[in-house]
Structure formats: structure tokens, C-alpha cells
Short mmCIF file of C-alpha atoms in Angstrom, two decimals:
data_model
loop_
_atom_site.label_atom_id
_atom_site.label_comp_id
_atom_site.label_asym_id
_atom_site.label_seq_id
_atom_site.Cartn_x
_atom_site.Cartn_y
_atom_site.Cartn_z
CA UNK A 1318 89.34 91.29 73.78
CA UNK A 1319 88.35 94.84 72.84
CA UNK A 1320 88.40 95.92 69.18
CA UNK A 1321 88.61 99.66 68.56
CA UNK A 1322 86.12 101.32 66.20
CA UNK A 1323 86.02 104.97 65.13
CA UNK A 1324 82.45 105.05 66.45
CA UNK A 1325 83.63 104.45 70.03
CA UNK A 1326 83.30 107.45 72.38
CA UNK A 1327 87.04 107.96 72.73
CA UNK A 1328 89.31 111.02 72.57
CA UNK A 1329 91.02 111.71 69.25
CA UNK A 1330 94.38 110.70 70.67
CA UNK A 1331 93.11 107.79 72.71
CA UNK A 1332 95.44 105.35 74.43
CA UNK A 1333 94.81 101.76 75.56
CA UNK A 1334 94.24 103.13 79.07
CA UNK A 1335 91.09 104.92 77.87
CA UNK A 1336 89.72 101.67 76.44
CA UNK A 1337 90.58 99.71 79.55
CA UNK A 1338 88.75 102.31 81.63
CA UNK A 1339 85.66 102.12 79.39
CA UNK A 1340 85.74 98.31 79.52
CA UNK A 1341 85.96 98.30 83.31
CA UNK A 1342 89.46 96.80 83.40
CA UNK A 1343 90.43 93.14 83.19
CA UNK A 1344 87.89 90.48 84.18
CA UNK A 1345 88.29 88.40 87.34
CA UNK A 1346 90.75 85.99 85.72
CA UNK A 1347 92.32 88.48 83.34
CA UNK A 1348 95.93 89.54 83.55
CA UNK A 1349 96.87 93.01 84.80
CA UNK A 1350 100.50 92.52 83.81
CA UNK A 1351 100.43 91.26 80.21
CA UNK A 1352 97.90 93.37 78.30
CA UNK A 1353 98.71 93.38 74.58
CA UNK A 1354 97.97 95.96 71.89
CA UNK A 1355 97.57 94.10 68.59
CA UNK A 1356 97.60 95.81 65.19
CA UNK A 1357 97.23 93.90 61.91
CA UNK A 1358 97.84 90.64 63.73
CA UNK A 1359 101.06 91.75 65.45
CA UNK A 1360 101.72 92.81 69.04
CA UNK A 1361 102.84 96.47 68.91
CA UNK A 1362 102.74 97.24 72.62
CA UNK A 1363 102.48 95.70 76.08
CA UNK A 1364 100.94 97.20 79.19
CA UNK A 1365 101.63 96.30 82.80
CA UNK A 1366 98.88 97.99 84.83
CA UNK A 1367 100.95 97.60 88.01
CA UNK A 1368 103.21 100.33 86.63
CA UNK A 1369 100.20 102.66 86.76
CA UNK A 1370 98.43 101.35 89.86
CA UNK A 1371 101.54 101.05 92.05
CA UNK A 1372 104.10 103.46 90.59
CA UNK A 1373 101.78 105.95 88.88
CA UNK A 1374 103.56 105.61 85.51
CA UNK A 1375 102.17 104.73 82.09
CA UNK A 1376 103.23 104.46 78.45
CA UNK A 1377 102.05 107.71 76.87
CA UNK A 1378 103.64 106.70 73.57
CA UNK A 1379 100.98 104.02 72.91
CA UNK A 1380 98.28 105.41 70.61
CA UNK A 1381 95.30 103.59 69.16
CA UNK A 1382 94.26 103.26 65.53
CA UNK A 1383 91.02 102.07 63.98
CA UNK A 1384 90.82 98.28 64.12
CA UNK A 1385 93.35 97.85 66.93
CA UNK A 1386 92.73 94.98 69.32
CA UNK A 1387 93.43 95.06 73.05
CA UNK A 1388 93.93 91.49 74.20
CA UNK A 1389 93.87 90.55 77.89
CA UNK A 1390 95.03 86.97 78.47
CA UNK A 1391 94.29 84.88 81.56
CA UNK A 1392 96.73 85.49 84.40
CA UNK A 1393 99.48 82.92 84.83
CA UNK A 1394 100.54 83.40 88.45
CA UNK A 1395 98.85 84.91 91.48
CA UNK A 1396 99.87 84.78 95.13
CA UNK A 1397 98.15 86.03 98.27
CA UNK A 1398 99.49 88.07 101.17
CA UNK A 1399 97.73 87.95 104.52
CA UNK A 1400 98.37 89.34 107.97
CA UNK A 1401 100.55 92.33 108.80
CA UNK A 1402 101.15 93.76 105.33
CA UNK A 1403 100.01 97.29 104.54
CA UNK A 1404 97.93 95.96 101.62
CA UNK A 1405 97.15 92.29 102.33
CA UNK A 1406 95.56 91.00 99.13
CA UNK A 1407 96.17 88.87 96.02
CA UNK A 1408 98.84 90.00 93.57
CA UNK A 1409 99.79 88.87 90.09
CA UNK A 1410 103.46 88.08 89.49
CA UNK A 1411 105.54 87.94 86.36
CA UNK A 1412 107.96 85.10 85.79
CA UNK A 1413 111.17 85.61 87.74
CA UNK A 1414 109.82 88.13 90.25
CA UNK A 1415 110.91 87.60 93.83
CA UNK A 1416 109.22 87.99 97.20
CA UNK A 1417 110.88 91.40 97.55
CA UNK A 1418 108.75 92.59 94.61
CA UNK A 1419 105.64 91.47 96.48
CA UNK A 1420 106.71 93.59 99.42
CA UNK A 1421 106.84 96.62 97.12
CA UNK A 1422 103.41 95.90 95.66
CA UNK A 1423 101.91 95.46 99.14
CA UNK A 1424 103.45 98.67 100.48
CA UNK A 1425 105.68 96.69 102.82
CA UNK A 1426 105.05 95.41 106.32
CA UNK A 1427 102.72 97.17 108.73
CA UNK A 1428 104.09 98.77 111.87
CA UNK A 1429 102.92 95.78 113.94
CA UNK A 1430 104.56 93.14 111.74
CA UNK A 1431 107.31 90.77 112.74
CA UNK A 1432 109.61 91.59 109.82
CA UNK A 1433 112.32 88.96 110.17
CA UNK A 1434 110.36 86.14 108.52
CA UNK A 1435 107.10 85.24 106.80
CA UNK A 1436 105.17 81.99 106.71
CA UNK A 1437 104.27 80.28 103.45
CA UNK A 1438 101.62 77.69 102.59
CA UNK A 1439 102.27 76.08 99.20
CA UNK A 1440 100.29 73.44 97.38
CA UNK A 1441 102.35 70.27 97.13
CA UNK A 1442 101.79 67.07 95.22
CA UNK A 1443 99.44 65.54 97.81
CA UNK A 1444 98.60 68.51 100.07
CA UNK A 1445 99.81 71.76 101.54
CA UNK A 1446 103.44 72.33 102.46
CA UNK A 1447 104.37 74.83 105.20
CA UNK A 1448 107.58 76.85 104.90
CA UNK A 1449 109.30 79.74 106.66
CA UNK A 1450 111.03 82.42 104.56
CA UNK A 1451 113.65 84.42 106.44
CA UNK A 1452 114.41 88.09 105.82
CA UNK A 1453 117.72 87.11 104.22
CA UNK A 1454 115.83 85.13 101.55
CA UNK A 1455 113.35 87.86 100.52
CA UNK A 1456 115.43 89.04 97.56
CA UNK A 1457 116.08 85.55 96.18
CA UNK A 1458 112.90 83.60 96.97
CA UNK A 1459 110.67 83.15 93.91
CA UNK A 1460 106.96 82.61 94.66
CA UNK A 1461 104.86 80.32 92.49
CA UNK A 1462 101.19 80.37 91.54
CA UNK A 1463 98.91 79.74 94.52
CA UNK A 1464 101.41 80.62 97.26
CA UNK A 1465 99.87 82.03 100.45
CA UNK A 1466 102.13 84.24 102.61
CA UNK A 1467 101.38 85.33 106.18
CA UNK A 1468 103.16 88.12 108.07
CA UNK A 1469 102.80 87.55 111.78
CA UNK A 1470 102.19 90.18 114.46
CA UNK A 1471 104.97 91.16 116.82
CA UNK A 1472 105.03 88.95 119.87
CA UNK A 1473 103.41 90.85 122.71
CA UNK A 1474 105.75 89.32 125.25
CA UNK A 1475 107.95 92.38 125.53
CA UNK A 1476 111.45 92.09 126.85
CA UNK A 1477 112.72 93.96 129.90
CA UNK A 1478 109.39 94.84 131.41
CA UNK A 1479 107.74 94.03 134.73
CA UNK A 1480 104.07 94.17 135.64
CA UNK A 1481 102.90 95.37 139.04
CA UNK A 1482 99.23 95.04 139.88
CA UNK A 1483 96.99 95.28 142.91
CA UNK A 1484 96.91 97.85 145.72
CA UNK A 1485 99.54 100.27 144.39
CA UNK A 1486 99.03 103.87 143.35
CA UNK A 1487 99.94 103.37 139.66
CA UNK A 1488 99.61 99.72 138.57
CA UNK A 1489 100.93 98.69 135.16
CA UNK A 1490 104.15 97.85 133.31
CA UNK A 1491 107.56 99.24 134.16
CA UNK A 1492 110.97 98.88 132.56
CA UNK A 1493 113.24 96.35 134.19
CA UNK A 1494 116.79 97.43 134.95
CA UNK A 1495 119.79 95.82 136.59
CA UNK A 1496 119.59 96.07 140.36
CA UNK A 1497 115.88 96.92 140.45
CA UNK A 1498 114.36 95.68 143.72
CA UNK A 1499 110.78 95.17 144.83
CA UNK A 1500 111.07 98.28 146.97
CA UNK A 1501 112.35 100.24 143.98
CA UNK A 1502 109.49 98.95 141.82
CA UNK A 1503 106.99 100.00 144.50
CA UNK A 1504 108.47 103.49 144.48
CA UNK A 1505 108.12 103.66 140.68
CA UNK A 1506 104.47 102.67 141.10
CA UNK A 1507 103.87 105.50 143.60
CA UNK A 1508 103.89 103.30 146.66
CA UNK A 1509 101.16 101.27 148.30
CA UNK A 1510 97.59 102.41 148.56
CA UNK A 1511 96.07 103.08 151.97
CA UNK A 1512 94.09 99.83 151.83
CA UNK A 1513 97.13 97.66 150.98
CA UNK A 1514 98.28 94.87 153.31
CA UNK A 1515 102.12 94.96 153.43
CA UNK A 1516 102.20 91.41 154.83
CA UNK A 1517 100.87 89.98 151.56
CA UNK A 1518 103.77 91.31 149.43
#
């Protein structure tokens, strides 16, 4: 809780954002999404810092008066993203928000992510429960406090490729195509080296 006094080093037309900056922001267990401006015992404004931190928007109409109280409650729901998200970290969720909102907050999947599903570890009654959330469920699936999501990396077993190694001019991977023969693959690889033994092919 921060109570405003006229003796505080604040601009004349200070907003709650100035006070939050001076106070160093919410504490470790404080909410970023339900910050309340209280005046004469009544809530006169609410601040969701994600609007500022993620979208760059804020409520410029909120102005402080002497004796105002800025109240930061304890968060109610946090979930963690790990793996191939652009910003893998812990996020606070409001009631009713879906996994698709988490994707927005995290910046979406990284370029290396397998985007068709994510893995979820959820605390059950007697232990952890593992789940798979498909891409079709992202807009409807509602996370709960403590959920742990993992975005996997694309499988490195690429389709339609062939590896040629050994005594060839250009070893490596080549695209497979219908009708490709060993002789054709050797030609793509620049042919055999001088020290190659054709009998071992």
C-alpha cells in the first residue's frame, strides 16, 4: 500500500504510474493486473500494468490527490511458459483469460517452435497431471494457477531429405525426389573423391 502525501517528490499532475515507479513496482507476490486507486475508502480506478508493459498503453485520466491510497493485492493466478516461446517466463492471468492471451503476452512462439500443440503440467489432487493442448484448443483453454506450459522444438527429423557421407566431393543433406537414384545422388554430391573405393558403395 502506498499513501500519497503532498510532501512526496511527485509532479503536480502525478498519476499512479509515477508512484508505482517510485515504489519500485509491485513486490514479488503483488499483482500487476489488479492495482487499485482508493480515495476516501472507495476504489476510483484500476490499473492493469500489462496494458503498459505489453501494449504500451496507460490510463492518462487517472490523477492523484492528497491522501489517495494505491493498493496492490496479492496475485490470484500465475502460470509459467517454458521452451520455445519468445518470452518464456511467468505471467499473471485474470479470471477467464485463455491460453491465446498467454501467447500474446509471451510474444508468441519462437521460430523453432512446434506450433501445433503445447504440453501442460498441472497440479492435481495427489500429484502432477500431464496434458496436451492442441492448436485448435488455444482460444478456448483456460489455464489455472500453477499451470506449467512447454512449447517443444521442431523435430529435427526433416522429411524428404537424404544424407550422403564419406568419400564424396560434397557430403551432406540433399532433397529427396521421386525417381532419385544412388547414381543421381552421387552426381548431386559432385561425384566420388579420388580416394573412394567404388566397390564399397
